[in-house]
Short mmCIF file of C-alpha atoms in Angstrom, two decimals:
data_model
loop_
_atom_site.label_atom_id
_atom_site.label_comp_id
_atom_site.label_asym_id
_atom_site.label_seq_id
_atom_site.Cartn_x
_atom_site.Cartn_y
_atom_site.Cartn_z
CA MET A 1 -0.76 7.61 -14.68
CA ASP A 2 -0.22 10.25 -17.31
CA LYS A 3 2.90 10.48 -19.47
CA ASP A 4 4.61 13.05 -17.25
CA GLU A 5 4.10 10.94 -14.13
CA ILE A 6 5.34 7.80 -15.91
CA LYS A 7 8.47 9.67 -17.00
CA LYS A 8 9.09 10.96 -13.46
CA VAL A 9 8.66 7.47 -11.98
CA THR A 10 10.93 5.90 -14.60
CA ASP A 11 13.58 8.58 -14.18
CA ARG A 12 13.56 8.18 -10.41
CA ILE A 13 13.73 4.36 -10.66
CA ASN A 14 16.75 4.70 -12.95
CA GLU A 15 18.36 7.25 -10.64
CA LEU A 16 17.94 4.94 -7.65
CA TYR A 17 19.25 1.98 -9.68
CA HIS A 18 22.46 3.81 -10.54
CA LYS A 19 22.91 4.98 -6.97
CA LYS A 20 22.39 1.42 -5.73
CA GLU A 21 25.04 0.14 -8.14
CA ASN A 22 27.56 2.84 -7.22
CA GLU A 23 27.17 3.54 -3.52
CA GLY A 24 24.15 1.69 -2.16
CA LEU A 25 20.78 2.90 -0.95
CA THR A 26 19.54 3.99 2.43
CA PRO A 27 16.59 2.04 3.85
CA GLU A 28 14.30 4.95 2.92
CA GLU A 29 15.54 4.97 -0.66
CA GLU A 30 15.14 1.20 -0.90
CA ALA A 31 11.53 1.52 0.32
CA GLU A 32 10.95 4.31 -2.23
CA ARG A 33 12.45 2.16 -4.98
CA LYS A 34 10.11 -0.71 -4.11
CA GLU A 35 7.04 1.55 -4.12
CA LEU A 36 8.00 3.13 -7.44
CA HIS A 37 8.59 -0.33 -8.91
CA LYS A 38 5.13 -1.48 -7.76
CA LYS A 39 3.55 1.64 -9.25
CA PHE A 40 5.40 1.15 -12.54
CA LEU A 41 4.40 -2.53 -12.79
CA ALA A 42 0.76 -1.81 -11.95
CA ASN A 43 0.63 0.81 -14.70
CA PHE A 44 2.35 -1.51 -17.18
CA ARG A 45 -0.02 -4.38 -16.41
CA ALA A 46 -3.08 -2.16 -16.70
CA GLY A 47 -1.94 -0.88 -20.09
CA PHE A 48 -1.10 -4.35 -21.33
CA LYS A 49 -4.48 -5.70 -20.17
CA GLN A 50 -6.22 -2.81 -21.92
CA GLN A 51 -4.37 -3.53 -25.13
CA LEU A 52 -5.22 -7.23 -25.02
CA GLU A 53 -8.87 -6.59 -24.26
CA ASP A 54 -9.16 -4.17 -27.19
CA THR A 55 -7.58 -6.57 -29.69
CA VAL A 56 -9.74 -8.21 -32.33
CA ILE A 57 -8.23 -11.31 -33.91
CA ILE A 58 -9.00 -12.19 -37.54
CA ASP A 59 -7.86 -15.48 -39.11
CA LYS A 60 -6.43 -15.80 -42.62
CA ASP A 61 -9.91 -16.39 -44.06
CA GLY A 62 -11.22 -13.13 -42.63
CA ASN A 63 -13.22 -14.69 -39.79
CA GLU A 64 -13.09 -13.15 -36.35
CA VAL A 65 -11.60 -15.57 -33.81
CA THR A 66 -11.39 -13.24 -30.80
CA SER A 67 -11.70 -15.14 -27.51
CA GLU A 68 -15.01 -15.01 -25.67
CA ARG A 69 -13.28 -13.49 -22.65
CA ALA A 70 -12.01 -10.59 -24.77
CA LYS A 71 -15.43 -10.19 -26.39
CA ARG A 72 -17.08 -9.94 -22.95
CA ALA A 73 -14.58 -7.29 -21.87
CA GLN A 74 -15.15 -5.36 -25.10
CA ARG A 75 -18.94 -5.53 -24.66
CA LYS A 76 -18.62 -4.31 -21.08
CA LYS A 77 -16.65 -1.30 -22.33
CA GLY A 78 -19.18 -0.64 -25.08
CA LEU A 79 -16.71 -1.51 -27.86
CA ARG A 80 -18.89 -4.29 -29.31
CA LYS A 81 -22.50 -4.28 -30.42
CA ASP A 82 -22.93 -8.07 -30.72
#
């Protein structure tokens, strides 16, 4: 999702939340809320996974201690030459 779509999804989730708190939601709105929530979480998880996979960990002595799993993911993406 791009930034505009994320903002629209977040705004609509918040709008539905406030409506739910004040007057309740129709079954259609509740279904919409659930779908938007799934979309938001999927986007969040994908971004978080991307961030973790791109992280290189260096210990206090200057040695790289990145996990092998992260190194494999980085190689697959072409971010590592080793």
